[in-house]
Short mmCIF file of C-alpha atoms and ligand atoms in Angstrom, two decimals:
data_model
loop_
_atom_site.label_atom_id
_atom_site.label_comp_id
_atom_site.label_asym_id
_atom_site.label_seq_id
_atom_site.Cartn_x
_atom_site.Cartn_y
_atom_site.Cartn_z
CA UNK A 1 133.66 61.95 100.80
CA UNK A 2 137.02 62.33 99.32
CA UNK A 3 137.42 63.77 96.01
CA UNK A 4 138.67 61.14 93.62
CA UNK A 5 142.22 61.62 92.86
CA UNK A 6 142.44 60.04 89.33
CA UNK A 7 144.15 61.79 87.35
CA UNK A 8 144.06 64.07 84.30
CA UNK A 9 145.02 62.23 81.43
CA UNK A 10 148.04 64.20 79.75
CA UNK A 11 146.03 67.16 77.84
CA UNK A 12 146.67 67.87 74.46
CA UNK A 13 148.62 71.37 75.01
CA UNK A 14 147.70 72.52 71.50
CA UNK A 15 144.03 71.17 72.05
CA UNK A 16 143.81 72.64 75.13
CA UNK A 17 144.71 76.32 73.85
CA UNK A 18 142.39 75.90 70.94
CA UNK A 19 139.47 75.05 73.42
CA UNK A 20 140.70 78.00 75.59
CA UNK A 21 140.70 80.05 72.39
CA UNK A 22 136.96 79.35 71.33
CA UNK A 23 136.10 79.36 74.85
CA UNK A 24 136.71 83.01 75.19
CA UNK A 25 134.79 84.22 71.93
CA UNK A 26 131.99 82.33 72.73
CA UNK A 27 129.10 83.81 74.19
CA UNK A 28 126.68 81.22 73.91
CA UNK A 29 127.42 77.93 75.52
CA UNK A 30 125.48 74.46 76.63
CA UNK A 31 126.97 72.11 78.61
CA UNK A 32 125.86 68.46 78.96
CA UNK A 33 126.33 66.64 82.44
CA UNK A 34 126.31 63.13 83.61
CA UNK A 35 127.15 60.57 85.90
CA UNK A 36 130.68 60.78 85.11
CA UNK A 37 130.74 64.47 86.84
CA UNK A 38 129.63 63.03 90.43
CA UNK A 39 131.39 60.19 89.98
CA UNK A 40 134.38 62.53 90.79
CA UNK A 41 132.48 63.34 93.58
CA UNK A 42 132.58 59.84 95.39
CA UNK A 43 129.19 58.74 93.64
CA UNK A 44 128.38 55.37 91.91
CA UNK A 45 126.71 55.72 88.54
CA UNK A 46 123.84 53.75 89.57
CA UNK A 47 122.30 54.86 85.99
CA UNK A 48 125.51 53.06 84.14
CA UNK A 49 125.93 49.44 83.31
CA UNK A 50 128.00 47.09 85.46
CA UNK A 51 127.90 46.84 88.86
CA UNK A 52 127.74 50.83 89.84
CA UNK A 53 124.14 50.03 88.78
CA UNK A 54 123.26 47.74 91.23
CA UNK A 55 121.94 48.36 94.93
CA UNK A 56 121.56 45.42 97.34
CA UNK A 57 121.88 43.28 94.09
CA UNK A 58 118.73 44.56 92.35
CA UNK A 59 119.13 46.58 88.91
CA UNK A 60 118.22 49.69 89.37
CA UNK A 61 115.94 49.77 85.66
CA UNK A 62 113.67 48.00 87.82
CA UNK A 63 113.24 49.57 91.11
CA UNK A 64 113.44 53.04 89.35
CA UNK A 65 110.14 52.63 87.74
CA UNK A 66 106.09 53.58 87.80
CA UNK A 67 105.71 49.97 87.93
CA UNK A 68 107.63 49.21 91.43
CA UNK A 69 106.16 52.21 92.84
CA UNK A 70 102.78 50.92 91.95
CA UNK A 71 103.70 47.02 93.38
CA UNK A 72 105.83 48.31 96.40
CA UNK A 73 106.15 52.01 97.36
CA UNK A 74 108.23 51.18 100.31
CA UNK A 75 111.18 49.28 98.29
CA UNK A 76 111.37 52.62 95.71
CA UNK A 77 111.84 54.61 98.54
CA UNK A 78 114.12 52.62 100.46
CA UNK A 79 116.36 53.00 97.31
CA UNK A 80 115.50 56.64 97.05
CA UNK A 81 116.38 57.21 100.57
CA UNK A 82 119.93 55.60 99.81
CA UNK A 83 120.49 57.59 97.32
CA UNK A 84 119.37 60.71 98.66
CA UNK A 85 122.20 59.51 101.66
CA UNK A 86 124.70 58.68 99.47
CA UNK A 87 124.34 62.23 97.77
CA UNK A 88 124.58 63.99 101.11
CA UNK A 89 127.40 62.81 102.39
CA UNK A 90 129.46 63.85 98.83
CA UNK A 91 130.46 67.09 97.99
CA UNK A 92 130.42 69.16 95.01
CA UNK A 93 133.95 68.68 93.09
CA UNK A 94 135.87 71.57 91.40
CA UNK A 95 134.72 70.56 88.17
CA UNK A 96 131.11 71.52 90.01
CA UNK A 97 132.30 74.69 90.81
CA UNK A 98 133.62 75.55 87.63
CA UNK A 99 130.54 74.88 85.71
CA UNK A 100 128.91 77.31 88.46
CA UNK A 101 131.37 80.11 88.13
CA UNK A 102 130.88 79.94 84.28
CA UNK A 103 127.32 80.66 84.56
CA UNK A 104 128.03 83.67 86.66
CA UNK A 105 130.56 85.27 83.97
CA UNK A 106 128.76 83.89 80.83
CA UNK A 107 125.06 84.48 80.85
CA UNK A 108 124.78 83.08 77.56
CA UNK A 109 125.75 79.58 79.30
CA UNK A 110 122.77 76.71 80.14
CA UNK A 111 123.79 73.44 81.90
CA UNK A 112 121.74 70.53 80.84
CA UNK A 113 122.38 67.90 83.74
CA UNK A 114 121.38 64.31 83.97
CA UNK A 115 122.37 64.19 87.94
CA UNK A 116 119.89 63.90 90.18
CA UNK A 117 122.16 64.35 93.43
CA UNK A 118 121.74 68.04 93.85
CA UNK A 119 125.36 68.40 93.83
CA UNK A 120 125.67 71.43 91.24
CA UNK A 121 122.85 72.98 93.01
CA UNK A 122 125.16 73.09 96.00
CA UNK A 123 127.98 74.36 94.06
CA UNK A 124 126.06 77.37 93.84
CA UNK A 125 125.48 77.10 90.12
CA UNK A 126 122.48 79.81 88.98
CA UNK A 127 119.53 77.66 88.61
CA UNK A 128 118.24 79.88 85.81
CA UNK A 129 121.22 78.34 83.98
CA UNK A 130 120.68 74.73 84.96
CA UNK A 131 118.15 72.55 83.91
CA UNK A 132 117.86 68.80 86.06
CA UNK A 133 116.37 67.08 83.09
CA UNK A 134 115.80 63.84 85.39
CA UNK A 135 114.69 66.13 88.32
CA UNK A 136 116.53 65.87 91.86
CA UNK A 137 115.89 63.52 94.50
CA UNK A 138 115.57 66.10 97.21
CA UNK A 139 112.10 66.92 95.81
CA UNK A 140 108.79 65.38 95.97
CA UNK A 141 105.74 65.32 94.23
CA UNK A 142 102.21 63.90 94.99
CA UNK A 143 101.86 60.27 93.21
CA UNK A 144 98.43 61.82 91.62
CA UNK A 145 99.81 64.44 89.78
CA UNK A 146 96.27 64.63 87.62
CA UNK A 147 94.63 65.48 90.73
CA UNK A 148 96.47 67.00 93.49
CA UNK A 149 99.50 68.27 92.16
CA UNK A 150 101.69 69.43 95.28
CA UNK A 151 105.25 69.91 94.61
CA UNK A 152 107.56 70.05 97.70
CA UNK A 153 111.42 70.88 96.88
CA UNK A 154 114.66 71.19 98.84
CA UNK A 155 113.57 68.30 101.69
CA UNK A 156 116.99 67.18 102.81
CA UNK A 157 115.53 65.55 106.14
CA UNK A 158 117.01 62.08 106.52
CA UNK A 159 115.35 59.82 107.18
CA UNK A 160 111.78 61.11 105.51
CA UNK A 161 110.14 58.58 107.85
CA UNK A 162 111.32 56.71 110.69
CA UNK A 163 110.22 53.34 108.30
CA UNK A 164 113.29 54.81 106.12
CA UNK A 165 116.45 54.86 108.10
CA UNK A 166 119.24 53.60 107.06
CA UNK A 167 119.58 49.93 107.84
CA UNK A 168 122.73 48.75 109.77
CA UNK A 169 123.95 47.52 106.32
CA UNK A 170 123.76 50.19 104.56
CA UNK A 171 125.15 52.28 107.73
CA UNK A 172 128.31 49.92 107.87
CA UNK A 173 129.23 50.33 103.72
CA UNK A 174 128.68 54.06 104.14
CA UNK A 175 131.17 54.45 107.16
CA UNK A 176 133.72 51.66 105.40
CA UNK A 177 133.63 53.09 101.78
CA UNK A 178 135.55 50.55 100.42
CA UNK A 179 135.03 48.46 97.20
CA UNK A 180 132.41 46.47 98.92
CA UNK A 181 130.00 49.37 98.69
CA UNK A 182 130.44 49.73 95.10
CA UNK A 183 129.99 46.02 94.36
CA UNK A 184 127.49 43.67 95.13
CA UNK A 185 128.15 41.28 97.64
CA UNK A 186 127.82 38.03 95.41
CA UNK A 187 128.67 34.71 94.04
CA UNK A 188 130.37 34.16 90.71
CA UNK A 189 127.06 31.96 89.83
CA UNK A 190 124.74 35.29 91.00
CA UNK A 191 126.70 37.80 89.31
CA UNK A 192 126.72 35.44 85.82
CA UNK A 193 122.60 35.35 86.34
CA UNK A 194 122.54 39.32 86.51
CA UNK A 195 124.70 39.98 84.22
CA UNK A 196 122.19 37.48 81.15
CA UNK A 197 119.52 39.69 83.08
CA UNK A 198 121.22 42.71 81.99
CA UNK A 199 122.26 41.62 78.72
CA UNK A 200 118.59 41.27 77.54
CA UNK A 201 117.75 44.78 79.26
CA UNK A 202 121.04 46.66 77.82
CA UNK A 203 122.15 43.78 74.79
CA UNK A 204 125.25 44.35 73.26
CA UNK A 205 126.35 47.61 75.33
CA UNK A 206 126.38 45.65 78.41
CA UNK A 207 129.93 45.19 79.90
CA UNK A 208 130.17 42.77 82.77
CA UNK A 209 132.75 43.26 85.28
CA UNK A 210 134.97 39.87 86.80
CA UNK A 211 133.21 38.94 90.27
CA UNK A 212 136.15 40.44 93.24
CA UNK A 213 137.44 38.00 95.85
CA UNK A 214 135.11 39.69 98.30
CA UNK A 215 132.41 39.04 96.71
CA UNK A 216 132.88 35.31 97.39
CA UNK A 217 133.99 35.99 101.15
CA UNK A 218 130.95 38.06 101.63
CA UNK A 219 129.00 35.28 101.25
CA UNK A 220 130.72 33.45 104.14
CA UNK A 221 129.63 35.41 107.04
CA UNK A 222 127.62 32.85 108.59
CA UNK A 223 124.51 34.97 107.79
CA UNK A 224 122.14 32.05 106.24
CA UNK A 225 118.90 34.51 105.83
CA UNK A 226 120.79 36.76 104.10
CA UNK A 227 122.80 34.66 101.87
CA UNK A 228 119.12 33.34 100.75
CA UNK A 229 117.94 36.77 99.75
CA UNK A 230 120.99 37.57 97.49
CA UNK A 231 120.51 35.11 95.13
CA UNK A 232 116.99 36.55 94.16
CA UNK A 233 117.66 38.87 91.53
CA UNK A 234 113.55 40.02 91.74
CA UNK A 235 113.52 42.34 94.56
CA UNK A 236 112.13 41.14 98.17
CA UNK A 237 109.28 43.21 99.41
CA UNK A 238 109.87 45.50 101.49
CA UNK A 239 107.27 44.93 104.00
CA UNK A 240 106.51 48.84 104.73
CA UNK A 241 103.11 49.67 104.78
CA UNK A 242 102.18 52.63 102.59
CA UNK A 243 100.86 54.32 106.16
CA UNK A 244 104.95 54.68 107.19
CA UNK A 245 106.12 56.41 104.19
CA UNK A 246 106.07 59.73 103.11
CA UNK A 247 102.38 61.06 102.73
CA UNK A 248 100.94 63.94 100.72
CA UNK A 249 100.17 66.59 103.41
CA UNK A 250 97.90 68.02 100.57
CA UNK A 251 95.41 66.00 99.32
CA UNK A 252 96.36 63.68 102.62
CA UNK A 253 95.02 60.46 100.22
CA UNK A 254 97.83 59.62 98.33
CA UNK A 255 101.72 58.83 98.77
CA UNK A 256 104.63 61.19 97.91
CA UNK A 257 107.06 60.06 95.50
CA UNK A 258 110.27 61.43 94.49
CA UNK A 259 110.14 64.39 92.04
CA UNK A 260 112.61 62.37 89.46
CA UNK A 261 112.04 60.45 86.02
CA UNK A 262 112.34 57.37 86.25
CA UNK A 263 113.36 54.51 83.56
CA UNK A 264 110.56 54.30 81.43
CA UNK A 265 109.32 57.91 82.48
CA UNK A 266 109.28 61.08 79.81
CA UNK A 267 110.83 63.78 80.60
CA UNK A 268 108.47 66.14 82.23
CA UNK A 269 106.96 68.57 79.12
CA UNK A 270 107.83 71.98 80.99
CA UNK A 271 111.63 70.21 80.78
CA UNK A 272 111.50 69.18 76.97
CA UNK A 273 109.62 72.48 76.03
CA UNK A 274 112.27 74.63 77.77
CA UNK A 275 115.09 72.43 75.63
CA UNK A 276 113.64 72.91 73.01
CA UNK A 277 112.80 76.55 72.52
CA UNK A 278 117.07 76.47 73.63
CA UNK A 279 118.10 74.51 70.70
CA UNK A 280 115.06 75.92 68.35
CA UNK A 281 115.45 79.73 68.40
CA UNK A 282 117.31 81.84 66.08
CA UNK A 283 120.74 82.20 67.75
CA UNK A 284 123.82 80.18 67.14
CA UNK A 285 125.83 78.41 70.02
CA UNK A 286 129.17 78.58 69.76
CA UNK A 287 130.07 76.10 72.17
CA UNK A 288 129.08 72.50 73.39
CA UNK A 289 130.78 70.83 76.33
CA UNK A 290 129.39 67.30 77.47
CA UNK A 291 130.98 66.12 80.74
CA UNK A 292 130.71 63.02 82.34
CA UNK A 293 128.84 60.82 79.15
CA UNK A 294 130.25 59.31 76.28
CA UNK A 295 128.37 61.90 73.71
CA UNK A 296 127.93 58.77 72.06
CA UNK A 297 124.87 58.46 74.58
CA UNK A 298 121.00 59.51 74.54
CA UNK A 299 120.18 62.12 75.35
CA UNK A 300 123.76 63.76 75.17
CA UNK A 301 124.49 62.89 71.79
CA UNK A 302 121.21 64.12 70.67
CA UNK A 303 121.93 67.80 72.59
CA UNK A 304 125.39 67.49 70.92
CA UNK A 305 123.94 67.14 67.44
CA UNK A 306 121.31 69.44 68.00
CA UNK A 307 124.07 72.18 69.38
CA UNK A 308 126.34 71.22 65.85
CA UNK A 309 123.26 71.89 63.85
CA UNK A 310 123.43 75.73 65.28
CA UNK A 311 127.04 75.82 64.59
CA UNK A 312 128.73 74.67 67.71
CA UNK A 313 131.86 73.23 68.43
CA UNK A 314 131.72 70.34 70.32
CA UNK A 315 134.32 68.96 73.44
CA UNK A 316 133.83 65.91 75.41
CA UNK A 317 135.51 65.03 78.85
CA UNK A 318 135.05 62.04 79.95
CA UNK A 319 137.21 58.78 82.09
CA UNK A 320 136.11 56.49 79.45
CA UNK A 321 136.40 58.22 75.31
CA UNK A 322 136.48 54.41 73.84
CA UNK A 323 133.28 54.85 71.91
CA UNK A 324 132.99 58.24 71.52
CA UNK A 325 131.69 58.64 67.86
CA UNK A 326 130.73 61.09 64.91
CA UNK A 327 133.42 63.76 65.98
CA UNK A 328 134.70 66.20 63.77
CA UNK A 329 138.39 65.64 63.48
CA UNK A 330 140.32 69.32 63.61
CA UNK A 331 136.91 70.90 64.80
CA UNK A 332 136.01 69.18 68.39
CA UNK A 333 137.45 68.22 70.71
CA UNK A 334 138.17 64.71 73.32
CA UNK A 335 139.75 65.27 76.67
CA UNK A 336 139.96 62.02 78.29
CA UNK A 337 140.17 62.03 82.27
CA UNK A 338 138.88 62.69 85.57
CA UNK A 339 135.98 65.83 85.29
CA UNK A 340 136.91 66.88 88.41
CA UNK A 341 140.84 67.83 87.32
CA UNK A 342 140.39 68.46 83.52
CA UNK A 343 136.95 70.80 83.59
CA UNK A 344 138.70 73.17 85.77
CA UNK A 345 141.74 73.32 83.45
CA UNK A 346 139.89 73.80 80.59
CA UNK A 347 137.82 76.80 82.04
CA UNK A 348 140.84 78.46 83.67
CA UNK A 349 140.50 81.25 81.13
CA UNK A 350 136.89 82.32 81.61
CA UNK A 351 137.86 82.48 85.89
CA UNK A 352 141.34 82.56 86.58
CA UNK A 353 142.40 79.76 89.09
CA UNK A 354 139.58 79.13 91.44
CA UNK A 355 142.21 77.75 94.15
CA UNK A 356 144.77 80.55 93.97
ZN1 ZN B 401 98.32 64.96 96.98
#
């Protein structure tokens, strides 16, 4: 998948030298990821608002969940299995690499991500200095965790079972790429009933995006079964027996699920405890970068504050800095743009130019 060619807002020169400035005297740095950093990769924020969040028309806060596992294992892994295709056919952008070639010259550097897709993984960033708070969907756990325990990570087979191939839809958006995969195929009347459903999820930080012209022509295909299941906004059932998807080869009782937190999960404790002791020990950090997330977000605006508390200097990158808040003017830093352009230019110092 292409990387995206937005590009870098005009950069503060005199910003951008102070960042490089600190940058280079600091030996202790966190970085905060999120969807913003993949989405420069080709990849919908499926976590975000709007409709990036929404696969075959269902909101992802409730497929993503204990409870949907519980009612209908098979529909939770269809979506996993989606996503776990979706990840594999982007690529790691140079914003990826950068992060990755930072931990290798600064040893005092930890990356907190919120990605699931593996992709800074593949950039070959350390994994002592990377910490997948929301796990990553290429590993899987037993669903009885209490009792069995087996961890399996790095799977990339595709699909997991035969039960979870890709359907010819899905095939079709992947090979097109065109808006219609990021939006749901919908009427005006459809989208207006997700969007209320959203609204009470999300309230007043819900956005709604203005329903495309193909939404409306989508519907027109002649396909009457289908056209009957989009306007449910409660999932369908996915009608795969728990015998066709992926089994525990341990305990050989229960299902495998995917190793990531879900909405409405905690973070695993190993995860939080490991955070913690970071942001709880006696040594300053001089630097905190969050990419790809307001910082006016949990949990990057907590890992922000906590990182100002121990002195830090704080610099956000992000598309979107319209609600970043509580910034020091004259001490941090806001680089609005594409990750993919602007992280590289900001770590040029600490690397040289990657490309040349
Ligand atoms: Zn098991």
């Amino acid at each position: 998948m292409a990387v995206s060619t937005l590009p870098a807002s005009n950069l503060d020169e005199a910003a951008v030298a102070d960042f490089h400035e600190t940058l280079l005297q600091s030996k202790r740095i966190v970085a905060v990821l999120g969807a913003g950093l993949s989405a420069a990769s080709g990849l919908p924020t499926y976590r975000g608002v709007g409709s990036g969040g929404l696969w075959r028309n269902y909101d992802a806060t409730q497929i993503a969940t204990p409870a949907a596992f519980r009612h209908d294992p098979g529909l939770v892994w269809q979506y996993t299995s989606h996503l776990r295709r979706l990840a594999l056919g982007a690529a790691p952008n140079p914003a990826h690499y950068a992060l990755a070639e930072l931990a290798r010259r600064v040893p005092g550097f930890m990356a907190l991500t919120q990605n699931v897709d593996n992709l800074s993984p593949r950039a070959e960033h350390p994994a002592a200095q990377l910490n997948q708070l929301h796990g990553n969907l290429f590993d899987m756990r037993c669903s009885d965790e209490a009792n069995c325990g087996y961890i399996e990570r790095g799977n990339f087979k595709d699909p997991l079972t035969p039960a979870l191939a890709a359907s010819p839809e899905e095939q079709d958006a992947t090979v097109s790429n065109n808006e219609s995969v990021k939006r749901p195929k919908a009427t005006a009347w459809l989208l207006e009933g997700i969007a209320r459903k959203n609204r009470q999820i999300l309230g007043h930080d819900y956005q709604e995006a203005a329903p495309l012209r193909t939404d409306q022509a989508a519907l027109k295909s002649g396909d009457d079964e289908s056209t009957e299941s989009r306007l449910a906004v409660v999932p369908e059932p996915s009608n795969i027996p728990p015998a066709d998807l992926p089994q525990c080869p341990k305990c050989s009782t229960n299902l495998l699920r995917p190793n990531i937190v879900w909405f409405g999960e905690a973070l695993p404790a190993d995860i939080v405890a490991e955070v913690d002791n970071m942001f709880n020990d006696s040594q300053p950090i001089d630097l905190c970068i969050v990419i790809g997330t307001s910082g006016s977000v949990w949990p990057a605006a907590g890992f922000a504050d906590l990182a100002r508390k121990k002195g830090a200097r704080i610099a956000v990158v992000n598309l979107d800095v319209s609600d970043v808040k509580n910034m020091r003017p004259g001490t941090d830093w806001v680089f609005a743009g594409d990750a993919a352009v602007v992280v590289p230019e900001l770590l040029k110092p600490v690397m040289g130019s990657l490309s040349g």
